[in-house]
Amino acid sequence: LTACSSKLVHLSQVHPMWQEPLAIPGGDRQSPIDIVVRKSVFDPQLRPLKVKYDPRTCQQIWNNGYSFLVEYDDTTDKSTVKGGPLEDQFRLCQFHFHWGENNAWGSEHSIDRRLYPAELHLVHWNSDKYSLFEEAVIEENGLAVIAVFLKVGKRHEGLQKLVDALPAVRHKDSVVEFTKFDPACLLPENIDDYWTYAGSLTTPPLTEAVTWMVMKQHIELAVFRSLLFTSAEEQVQRSMVNNFRVQQALKGRTVRSSFT
Ligand SMILES: CC#CCOc1ccc(CNS(N)(=O)=O)cc1
Ligand SMILES: [Zn+2]
């Protein structure tokens, strides 16, 4: 156990990939969580999500040693999400994935304890209230992340372009230009059915700034695990797998559903 400020952080919570900060901000709305379907509450006031993505805002892929991020130009409101549980408009800044070493696990959230082989996160920040991601990341209404579960299955044409670019970013800190990719192709057909709850980033800085929207419908693709955590120089190349955080306590939060 590590005592820090008023919070005791059990080291077993620490993900092997990185040491979690000793003082987790607040600590009563952490992510990810298991979504217990029978305990989720249908909220008829939840509107459909309105997603508008412009492929021209796609810029590059970056291997940050923990995942690979596809980064978008978020200096204008060209790629945004609003509606659903959101009071404001949120700009897309990047998307990335979490996956396991096999198909038995890899997702961060689970549905009635069911894990998926991987999970996509589309990260957005509140551009109605803040002018930069860095400002929004510490505000409780600052971020909105759309989570989509991935299952191993048929080839996904849209994603194949991304998978084909991954060998160029095999090593930590490598970046490759990547343009004209429409992230809407990663969304399931049905984005009206989702669960939503107040949570946090699942990677540092773990700030409790995220309105999560977890899609009920998953997408399918052939699997990728060709990435590395380590730089080219390091002798031992560790493959990048199991980059998910342990699940966190619900601490009394309610998970709402947009569907019955
Ligand atoms: C300032 C700053 C910063 C770090 O920015 C991010 C952005 C996205 C993420 C992804 N976290 S997750 N897995 O919850 O979507 C983490 C840190
Ligand atoms: Zn993530």
Short mmCIF file of N, CA and C and ligand atoms in Angstrom, two decimals, residues 66-67 69 94 96-98 108 119-123 145 201-203 212 243, ligand 2:
data_model
loop_
_atom_site.label_atom_id
_atom_site.label_comp_id
_atom_site.label_asym_id
_atom_site.label_seq_id
_atom_site.Cartn_x
_atom_site.Cartn_y
_atom_site.Cartn_z
N TYR A 66 2.80 3.26 -25.30
CA TYR A 66 1.72 2.63 -24.52
C TYR A 66 0.61 2.17 -25.45
N SER A 67 0.34 2.97 -26.48
CA SER A 67 -0.62 2.60 -27.51
C SER A 67 -0.19 3.35 -28.77
N LEU A 69 -1.61 6.34 -31.25
CA LEU A 69 -2.66 7.36 -31.29
C LEU A 69 -2.76 7.91 -32.71
N GLN A 94 -7.98 12.84 -30.72
CA GLN A 94 -7.24 11.64 -31.13
C GLN A 94 -8.09 10.40 -30.87
N HIS A 96 -7.37 6.00 -30.16
CA HIS A 96 -6.37 4.97 -29.88
C HIS A 96 -7.10 3.71 -29.44
N PHE A 97 -6.30 2.64 -29.21
CA PHE A 97 -6.91 1.37 -28.82
C PHE A 97 -6.23 0.81 -27.57
N HIS A 98 -6.93 -0.13 -26.92
CA HIS A 98 -6.35 -0.95 -25.85
C HIS A 98 -6.62 -2.40 -26.25
N GLU A 108 -10.95 -2.36 -21.80
CA GLU A 108 -10.85 -1.73 -20.45
C GLU A 108 -12.20 -1.83 -19.74
N GLU A 119 -10.52 -2.43 -27.38
CA GLU A 119 -11.47 -1.30 -27.17
C GLU A 119 -10.87 -0.06 -27.80
N LEU A 120 -11.70 0.62 -28.60
CA LEU A 120 -11.32 1.87 -29.27
C LEU A 120 -11.82 3.04 -28.42
N HIS A 121 -10.97 4.05 -28.26
CA HIS A 121 -11.36 5.29 -27.57
C HIS A 121 -11.20 6.49 -28.50
N LEU A 122 -12.28 7.19 -28.75
CA LEU A 122 -12.25 8.45 -29.52
C LEU A 122 -12.34 9.58 -28.49
N VAL A 123 -11.24 10.33 -28.37
CA VAL A 123 -11.09 11.33 -27.29
C VAL A 123 -11.43 12.73 -27.81
N VAL A 145 -15.32 10.76 -24.14
CA VAL A 145 -14.67 9.66 -24.86
C VAL A 145 -15.73 8.66 -25.30
N LEU A 201 -9.83 9.60 -17.24
CA LEU A 201 -8.91 9.01 -18.21
C LEU A 201 -8.41 7.70 -17.60
N THR A 202 -8.15 6.70 -18.44
CA THR A 202 -7.64 5.42 -17.90
C THR A 202 -6.12 5.35 -18.02
N THR A 203 -5.53 6.44 -18.51
CA THR A 203 -4.06 6.52 -18.57
C THR A 203 -3.69 7.86 -17.93
N TRP A 212 -18.04 9.35 -20.27
CA TRP A 212 -17.86 8.15 -21.09
C TRP A 212 -19.15 7.81 -21.80
N ASN A 243 -2.30 -3.40 -22.83
CA ASN A 243 -2.19 -1.98 -22.43
C ASN A 243 -3.55 -1.46 -21.95
ZN ZN B 2 -7.97 4.76 -23.96
#
